[in-house]
CSV table of C-alpha atoms in Angstrom, one decimal:
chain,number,residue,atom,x,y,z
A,1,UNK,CA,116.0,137.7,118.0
A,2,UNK,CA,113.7,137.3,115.5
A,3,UNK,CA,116.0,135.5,113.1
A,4,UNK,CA,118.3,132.8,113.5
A,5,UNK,CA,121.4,134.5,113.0
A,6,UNK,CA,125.0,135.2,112.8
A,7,UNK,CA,125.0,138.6,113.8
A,8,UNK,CA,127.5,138.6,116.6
A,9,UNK,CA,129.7,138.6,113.8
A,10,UNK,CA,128.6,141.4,112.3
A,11,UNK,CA,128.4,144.8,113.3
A,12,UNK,CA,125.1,146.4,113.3
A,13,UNK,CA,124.0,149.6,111.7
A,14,UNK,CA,122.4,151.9,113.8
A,15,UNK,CA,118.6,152.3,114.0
A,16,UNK,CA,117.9,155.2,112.3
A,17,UNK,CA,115.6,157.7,114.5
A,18,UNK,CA,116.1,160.7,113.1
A,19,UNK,CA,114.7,163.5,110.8
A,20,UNK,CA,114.6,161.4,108.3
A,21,UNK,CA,112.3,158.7,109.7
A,22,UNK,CA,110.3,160.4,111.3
A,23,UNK,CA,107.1,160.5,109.4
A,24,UNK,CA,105.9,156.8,109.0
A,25,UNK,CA,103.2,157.7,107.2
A,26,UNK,CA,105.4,159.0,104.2
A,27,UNK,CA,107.7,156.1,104.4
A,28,UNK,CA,104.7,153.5,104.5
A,29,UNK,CA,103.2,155.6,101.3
A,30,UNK,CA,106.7,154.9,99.5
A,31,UNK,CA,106.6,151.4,100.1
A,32,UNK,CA,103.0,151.3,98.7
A,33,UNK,CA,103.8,153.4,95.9
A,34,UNK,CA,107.2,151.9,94.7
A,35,UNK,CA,105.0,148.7,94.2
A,36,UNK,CA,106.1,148.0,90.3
A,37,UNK,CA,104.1,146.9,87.6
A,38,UNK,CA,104.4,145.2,84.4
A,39,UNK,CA,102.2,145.0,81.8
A,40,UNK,CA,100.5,142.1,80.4
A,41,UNK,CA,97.7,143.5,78.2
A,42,UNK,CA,95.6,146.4,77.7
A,43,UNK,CA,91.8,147.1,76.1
A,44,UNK,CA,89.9,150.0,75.3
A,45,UNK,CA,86.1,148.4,75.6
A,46,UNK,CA,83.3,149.7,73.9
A,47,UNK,CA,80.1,147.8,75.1
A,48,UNK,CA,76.8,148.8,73.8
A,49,UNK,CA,73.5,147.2,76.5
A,50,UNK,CA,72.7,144.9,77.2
A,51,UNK,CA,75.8,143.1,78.1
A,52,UNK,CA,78.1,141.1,80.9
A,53,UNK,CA,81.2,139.9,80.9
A,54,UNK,CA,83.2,137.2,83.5
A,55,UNK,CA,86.7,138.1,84.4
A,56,UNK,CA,88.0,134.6,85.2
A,57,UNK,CA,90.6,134.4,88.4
A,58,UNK,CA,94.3,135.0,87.2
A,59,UNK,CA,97.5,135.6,88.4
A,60,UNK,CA,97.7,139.0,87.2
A,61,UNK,CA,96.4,142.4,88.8
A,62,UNK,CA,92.9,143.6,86.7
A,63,UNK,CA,92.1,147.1,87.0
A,64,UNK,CA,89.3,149.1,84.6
A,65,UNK,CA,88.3,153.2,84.7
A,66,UNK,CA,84.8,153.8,83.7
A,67,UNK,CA,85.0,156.6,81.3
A,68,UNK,CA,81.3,157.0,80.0
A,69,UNK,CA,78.1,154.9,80.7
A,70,UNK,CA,79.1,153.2,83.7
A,71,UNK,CA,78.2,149.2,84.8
A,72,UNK,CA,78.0,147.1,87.4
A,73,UNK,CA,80.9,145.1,89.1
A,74,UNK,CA,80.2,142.0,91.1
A,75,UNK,CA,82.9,139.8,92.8
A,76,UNK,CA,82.5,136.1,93.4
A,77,UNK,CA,79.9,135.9,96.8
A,78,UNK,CA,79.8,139.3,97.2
A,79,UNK,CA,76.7,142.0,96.1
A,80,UNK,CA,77.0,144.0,93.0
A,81,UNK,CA,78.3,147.0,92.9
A,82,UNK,CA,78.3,150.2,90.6
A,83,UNK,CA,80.5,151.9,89.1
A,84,UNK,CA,79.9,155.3,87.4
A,85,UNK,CA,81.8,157.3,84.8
A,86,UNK,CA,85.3,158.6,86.5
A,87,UNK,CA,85.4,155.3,88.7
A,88,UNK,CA,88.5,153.0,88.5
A,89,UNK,CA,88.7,149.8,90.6
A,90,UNK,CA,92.0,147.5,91.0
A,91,UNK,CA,91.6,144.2,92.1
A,92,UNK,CA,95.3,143.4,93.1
A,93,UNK,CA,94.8,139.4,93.3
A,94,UNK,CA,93.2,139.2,89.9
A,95,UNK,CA,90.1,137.9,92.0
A,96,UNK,CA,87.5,136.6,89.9
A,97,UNK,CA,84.2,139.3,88.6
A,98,UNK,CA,81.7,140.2,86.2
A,99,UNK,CA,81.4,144.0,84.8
A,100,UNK,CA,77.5,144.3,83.1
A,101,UNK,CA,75.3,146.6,82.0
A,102,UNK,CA,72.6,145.4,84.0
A,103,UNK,CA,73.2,142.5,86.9
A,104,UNK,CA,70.3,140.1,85.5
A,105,UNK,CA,72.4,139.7,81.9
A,106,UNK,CA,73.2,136.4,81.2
A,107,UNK,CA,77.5,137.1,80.9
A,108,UNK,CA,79.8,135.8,78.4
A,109,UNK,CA,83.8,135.0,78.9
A,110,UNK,CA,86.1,138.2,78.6
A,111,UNK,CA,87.8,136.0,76.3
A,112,UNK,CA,85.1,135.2,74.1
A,113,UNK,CA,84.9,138.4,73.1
A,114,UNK,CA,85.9,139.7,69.1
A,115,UNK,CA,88.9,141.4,69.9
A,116,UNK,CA,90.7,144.1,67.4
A,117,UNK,CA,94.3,143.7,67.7
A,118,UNK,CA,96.2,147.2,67.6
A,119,UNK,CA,99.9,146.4,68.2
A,120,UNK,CA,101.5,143.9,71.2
A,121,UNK,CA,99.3,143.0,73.9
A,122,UNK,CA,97.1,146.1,73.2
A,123,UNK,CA,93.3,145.6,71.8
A,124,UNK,CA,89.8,147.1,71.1
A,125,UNK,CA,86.7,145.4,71.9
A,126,UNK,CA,83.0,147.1,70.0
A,127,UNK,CA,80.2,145.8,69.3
A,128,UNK,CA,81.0,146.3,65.8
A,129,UNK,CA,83.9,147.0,63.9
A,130,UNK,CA,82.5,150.7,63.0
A,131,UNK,CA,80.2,151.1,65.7
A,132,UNK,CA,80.0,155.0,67.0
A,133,UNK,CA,80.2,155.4,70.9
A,134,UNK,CA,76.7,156.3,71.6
A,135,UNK,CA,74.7,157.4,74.7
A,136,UNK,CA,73.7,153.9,75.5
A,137,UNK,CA,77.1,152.8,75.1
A,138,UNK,CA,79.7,151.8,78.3
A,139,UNK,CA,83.1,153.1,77.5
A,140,UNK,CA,86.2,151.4,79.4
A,141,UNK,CA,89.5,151.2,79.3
A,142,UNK,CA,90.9,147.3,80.9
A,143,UNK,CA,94.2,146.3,81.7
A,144,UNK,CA,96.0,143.2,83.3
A,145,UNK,CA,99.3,143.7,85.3
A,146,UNK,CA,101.6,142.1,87.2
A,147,UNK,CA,102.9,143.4,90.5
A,148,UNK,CA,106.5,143.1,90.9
A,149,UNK,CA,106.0,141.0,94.0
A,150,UNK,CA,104.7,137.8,95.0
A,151,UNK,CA,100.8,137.1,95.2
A,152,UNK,CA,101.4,136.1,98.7
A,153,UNK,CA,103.5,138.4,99.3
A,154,UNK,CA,102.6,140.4,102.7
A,155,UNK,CA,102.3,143.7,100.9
A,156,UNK,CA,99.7,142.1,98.4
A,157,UNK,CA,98.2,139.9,101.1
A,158,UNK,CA,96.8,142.8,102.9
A,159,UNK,CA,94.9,144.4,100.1
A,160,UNK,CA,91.5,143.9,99.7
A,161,UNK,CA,89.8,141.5,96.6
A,162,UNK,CA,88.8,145.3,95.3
A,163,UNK,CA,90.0,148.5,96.1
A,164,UNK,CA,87.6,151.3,94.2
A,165,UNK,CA,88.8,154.7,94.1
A,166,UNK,CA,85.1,156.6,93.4
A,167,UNK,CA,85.3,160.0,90.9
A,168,UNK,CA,89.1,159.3,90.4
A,169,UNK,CA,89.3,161.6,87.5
A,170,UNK,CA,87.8,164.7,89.8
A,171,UNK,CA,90.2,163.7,92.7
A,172,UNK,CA,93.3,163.9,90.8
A,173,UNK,CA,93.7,166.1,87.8
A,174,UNK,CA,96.6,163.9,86.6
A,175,UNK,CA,94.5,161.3,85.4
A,176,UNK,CA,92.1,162.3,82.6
A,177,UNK,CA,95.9,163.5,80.9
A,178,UNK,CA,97.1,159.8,81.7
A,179,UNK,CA,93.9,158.4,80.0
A,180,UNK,CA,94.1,160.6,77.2
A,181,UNK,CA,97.7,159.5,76.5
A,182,UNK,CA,96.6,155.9,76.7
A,183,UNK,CA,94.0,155.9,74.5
A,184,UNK,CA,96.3,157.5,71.6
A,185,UNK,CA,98.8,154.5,72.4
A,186,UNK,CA,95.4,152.0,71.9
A,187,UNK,CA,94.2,154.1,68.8
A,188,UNK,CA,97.5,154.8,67.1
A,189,UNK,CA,99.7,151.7,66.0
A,190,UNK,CA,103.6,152.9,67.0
A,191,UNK,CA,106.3,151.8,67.9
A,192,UNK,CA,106.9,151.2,71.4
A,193,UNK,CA,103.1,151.2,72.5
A,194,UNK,CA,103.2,148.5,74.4
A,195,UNK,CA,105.9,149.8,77.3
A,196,UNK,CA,104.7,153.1,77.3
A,197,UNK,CA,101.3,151.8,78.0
A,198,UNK,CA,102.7,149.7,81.1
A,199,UNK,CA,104.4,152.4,82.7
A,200,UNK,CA,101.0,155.0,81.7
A,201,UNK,CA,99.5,151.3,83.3
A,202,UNK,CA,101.6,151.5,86.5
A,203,UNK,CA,101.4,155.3,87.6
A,204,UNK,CA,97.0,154.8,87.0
A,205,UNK,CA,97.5,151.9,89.3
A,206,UNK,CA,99.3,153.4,91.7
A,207,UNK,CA,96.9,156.4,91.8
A,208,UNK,CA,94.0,154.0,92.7
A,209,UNK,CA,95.9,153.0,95.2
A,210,UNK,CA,96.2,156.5,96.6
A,211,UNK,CA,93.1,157.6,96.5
A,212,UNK,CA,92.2,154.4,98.2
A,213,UNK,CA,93.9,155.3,100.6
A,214,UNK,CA,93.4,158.9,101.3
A,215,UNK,CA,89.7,157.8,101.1
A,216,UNK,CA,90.4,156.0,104.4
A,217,UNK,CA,88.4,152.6,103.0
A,218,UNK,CA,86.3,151.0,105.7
A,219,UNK,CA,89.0,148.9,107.3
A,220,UNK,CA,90.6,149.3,110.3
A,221,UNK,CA,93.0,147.1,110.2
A,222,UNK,CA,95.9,146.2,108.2
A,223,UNK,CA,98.3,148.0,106.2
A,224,UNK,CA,95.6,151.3,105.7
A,225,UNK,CA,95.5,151.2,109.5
A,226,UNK,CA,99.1,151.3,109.4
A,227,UNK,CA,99.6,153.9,107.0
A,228,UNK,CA,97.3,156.3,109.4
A,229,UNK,CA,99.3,155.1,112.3
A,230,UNK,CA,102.7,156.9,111.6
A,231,UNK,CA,104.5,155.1,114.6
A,232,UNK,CA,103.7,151.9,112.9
A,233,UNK,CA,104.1,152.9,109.4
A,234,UNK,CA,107.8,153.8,110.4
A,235,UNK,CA,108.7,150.5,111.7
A,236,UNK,CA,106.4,148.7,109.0
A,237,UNK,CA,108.9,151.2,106.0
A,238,UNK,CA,112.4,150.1,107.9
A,239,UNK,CA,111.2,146.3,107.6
A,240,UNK,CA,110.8,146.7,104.0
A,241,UNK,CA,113.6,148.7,103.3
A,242,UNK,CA,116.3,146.0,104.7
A,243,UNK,CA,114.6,142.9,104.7
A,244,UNK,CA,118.2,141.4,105.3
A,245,UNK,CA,118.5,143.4,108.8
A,246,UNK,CA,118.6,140.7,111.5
A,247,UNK,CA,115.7,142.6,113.5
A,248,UNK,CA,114.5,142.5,116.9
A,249,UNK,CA,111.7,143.1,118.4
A,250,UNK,CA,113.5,145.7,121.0
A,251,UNK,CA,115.0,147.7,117.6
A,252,UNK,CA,111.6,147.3,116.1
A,253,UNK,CA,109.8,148.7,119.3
A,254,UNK,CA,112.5,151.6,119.5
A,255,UNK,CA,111.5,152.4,116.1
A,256,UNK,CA,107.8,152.8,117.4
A,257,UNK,CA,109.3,155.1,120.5
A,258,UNK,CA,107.4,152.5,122.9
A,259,UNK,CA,108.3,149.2,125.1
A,260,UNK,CA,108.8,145.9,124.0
A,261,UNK,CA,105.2,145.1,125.2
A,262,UNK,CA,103.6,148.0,124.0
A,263,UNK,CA,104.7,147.8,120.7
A,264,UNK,CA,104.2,144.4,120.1
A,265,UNK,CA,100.7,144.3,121.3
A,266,UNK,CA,100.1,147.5,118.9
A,267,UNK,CA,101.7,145.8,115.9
A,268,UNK,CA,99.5,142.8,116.5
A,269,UNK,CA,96.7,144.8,116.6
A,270,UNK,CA,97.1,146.8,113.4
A,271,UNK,CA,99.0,143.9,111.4
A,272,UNK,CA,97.0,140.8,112.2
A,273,UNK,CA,100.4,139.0,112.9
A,274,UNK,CA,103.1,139.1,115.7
A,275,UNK,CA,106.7,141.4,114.5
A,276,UNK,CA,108.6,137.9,114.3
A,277,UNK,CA,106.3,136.5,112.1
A,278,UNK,CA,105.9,139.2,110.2
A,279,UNK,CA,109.7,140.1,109.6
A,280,UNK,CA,110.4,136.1,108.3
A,281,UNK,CA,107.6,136.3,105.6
A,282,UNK,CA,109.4,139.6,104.1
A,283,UNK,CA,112.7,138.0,104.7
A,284,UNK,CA,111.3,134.3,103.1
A,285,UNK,CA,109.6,136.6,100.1
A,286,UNK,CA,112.8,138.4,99.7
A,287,UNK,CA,114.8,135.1,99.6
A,288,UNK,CA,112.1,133.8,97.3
A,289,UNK,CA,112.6,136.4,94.7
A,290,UNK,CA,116.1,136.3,94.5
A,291,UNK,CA,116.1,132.3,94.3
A,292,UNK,CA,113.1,132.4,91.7
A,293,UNK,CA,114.3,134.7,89.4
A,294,UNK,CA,117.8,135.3,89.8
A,295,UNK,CA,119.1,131.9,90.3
A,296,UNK,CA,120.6,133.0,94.0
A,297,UNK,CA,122.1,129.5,95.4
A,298,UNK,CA,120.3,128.7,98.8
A,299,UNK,CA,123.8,129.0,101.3
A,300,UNK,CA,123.9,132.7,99.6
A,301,UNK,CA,120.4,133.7,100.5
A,302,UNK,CA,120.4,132.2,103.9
A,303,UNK,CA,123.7,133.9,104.7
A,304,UNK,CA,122.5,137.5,103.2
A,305,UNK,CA,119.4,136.7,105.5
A,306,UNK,CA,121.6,136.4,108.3
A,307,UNK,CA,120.4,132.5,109.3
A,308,UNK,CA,123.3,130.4,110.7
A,309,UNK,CA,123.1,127.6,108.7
A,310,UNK,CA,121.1,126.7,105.1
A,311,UNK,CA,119.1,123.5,106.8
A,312,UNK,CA,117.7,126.4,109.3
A,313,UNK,CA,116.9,129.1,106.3
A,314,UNK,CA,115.3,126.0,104.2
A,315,UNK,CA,113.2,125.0,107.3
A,316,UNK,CA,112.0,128.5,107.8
A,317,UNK,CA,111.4,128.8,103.9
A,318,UNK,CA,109.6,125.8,103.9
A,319,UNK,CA,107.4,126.7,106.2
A,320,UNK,CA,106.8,129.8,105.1
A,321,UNK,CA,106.9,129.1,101.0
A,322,UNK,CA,105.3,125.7,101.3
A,323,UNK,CA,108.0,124.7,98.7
A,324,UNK,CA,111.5,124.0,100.0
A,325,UNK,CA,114.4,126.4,98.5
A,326,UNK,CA,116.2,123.9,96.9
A,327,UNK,CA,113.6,122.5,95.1
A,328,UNK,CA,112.4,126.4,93.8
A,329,UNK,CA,116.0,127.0,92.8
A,330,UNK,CA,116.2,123.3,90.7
A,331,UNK,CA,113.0,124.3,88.8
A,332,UNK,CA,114.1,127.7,87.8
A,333,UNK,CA,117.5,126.4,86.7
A,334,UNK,CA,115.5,123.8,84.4
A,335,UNK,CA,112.8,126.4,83.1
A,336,UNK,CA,115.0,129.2,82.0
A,337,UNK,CA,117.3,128.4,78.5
A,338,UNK,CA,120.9,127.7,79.3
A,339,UNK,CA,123.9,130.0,77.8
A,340,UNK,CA,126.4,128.5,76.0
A,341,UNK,CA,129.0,128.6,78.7
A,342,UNK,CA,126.8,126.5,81.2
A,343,UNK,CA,125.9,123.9,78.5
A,344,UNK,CA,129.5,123.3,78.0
A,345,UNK,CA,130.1,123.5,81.8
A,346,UNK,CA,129.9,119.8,84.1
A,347,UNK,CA,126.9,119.1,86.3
């Protein structure tokens, strides 16, 4: 089995094989795509040459869309890069860069920069207050996000420091109207700006990561390899879609319509990582999310994990985490405020 489990006391729901599953490549896409995000901050950037500006590393997801001008990207120990009007790039790890107008400017912090405050968490940056946007201007519109799931979560893991979807305006219609509607949030001061620009935010995103997709990218591996592989896809979807399921290899590799051997050696291939270890990161990430911000007790999340005992979910979390459950659960209880009813409650 490929978690420590209780399962003979449970009865198992069947493997589903049907209709329904049968196109991995749609189920993969719908784990991709239900990725959430929320929205930290968002900038409409004006930039007249020559200029440069460092994107320190951060916790949150960066993307930009080029919409006149164009720059140059560069990512730490890698070449530069340009970008052209209709271009959008999402780094998904928050990876260190520089955007400029020309790769030999000397750059300046993103946070150095004058910034107009429009309402919450929403800004403009020009190179003066009543600057026009000329032809020798670079127009873009930045935002930071964060992804509903862990940084190291497997999902995140497998994406690339930058994922660049060229022309993204001309590939899909939809997005010039999304850009449209996110500049009149930037320019106009209303009420509610702020969340309507984080889910404008998180469909843009998840476009990027579509069109990265469809473009095939340039690696073979990993989770695009898996989304053109539909056998994998299917078993990669049911993995993320019960992360509690005690699985096993043989239910995995019935999934995939192959043998024990065969599958494995294919998921291996594609993945990077064996099934086992693969299914007890999602598991460990699941249990981490529901310790971390939901304040799950440790025996509840080993038990909904199927493990036969908390010591052997904490091992396997530790291992995993780096950070022992207990420990995670302790400093969430003493970060968040306490209600009234657990002040007044004993220790």
């Amino acid at each position: 089995m490929i978690a420590h489990s209780s399962s003979a006391l449970r009865a198992k729901a069947p493997v589903k094989t049907g209709p329904a599953s049968a196109d991995g490549r749609d189920l993969l896409t719908q784990v991709l795509l239900g990725l959430r995000l929320d929205g930290v901050e968002y900038g409409r950037c004006v930039m007249r040459a020559p200029w440069a500006v460092a994107f320190p590393e951060s916790r949150e997801a960066r993307f930009h869309f080029v919409a006149q001008g164009g720059c140059w990207l560069k990512l730490r120990d890698a070449d530069w890069v340009r970008l052209n009007p209709g271009d959008a790039v999402l780094l998904p790890r928050g990876s260190f860069h520089v955007l400029a107008s020309d790769p030999d400017v000397p750059t300046v912090d993103i946070d150095a920069l004058a910034r107009v405050p429009v309402s919450e968490n929403i800004y403009l940056v020009k190179p003066e207050p009543d600057a026009d946007e000329a032809a020798d201007h670079s127009v873009m519109f930045c935002g930071s996000m964060r992804f509903n799931l862990d940084p190291l979560h497997p999902l995140l893991a497998m994406m690339p420091d930058m994922m660049r979807a060229g022309e993204l305006a001309q590939r899909d219609p939809t997005v010039p109207a999304m850009l449209e509607a996110m500049e009149r949030e930037v320019s106009l001061d209303r009420i509610g700006a702020c969340g309507i620009m984080a889910r404008l935010a998180d469909v843009l995103a998840a476009s990027i990561i579509r069109a990265w997709v469809e473009c095939g990218c340039s690696d073979s591996s990993g989770w695009i390899a898996a989304v053109h592989c539909p056998s994998i896809g299917r078993v990669i979807a049911a993995i993320h879609a019960e992360p509690e399921r005690d699985w096993s290899v043989p239910e995995l590799a019935g999934l995939m319509g192959a043998s024990r051997s065969r599958f494995a050696e294919a998921f291996t291939r594609t993945l990077g990582e064996t099934p086992a270890r693969y299914v007890a990161r999602i598991k460990m990430f699941q249990a981490r999310r529901w310790i971390a911000q939901e304040g799950m007790r440790v025996a509840v999340a080993a038990n909904r994990l199927g493990y036969d005992s908390e010591a052997s979910f904490s091992r396997a979390f530790k291992r995993i985490i780096g950070q022992s459950p207990g420990a995670l659960r302790s400093a969430q209880l003493h970060a968040r405020p306490r209600t009234a009813f657990e002040a007044r409650a004993p220790r």
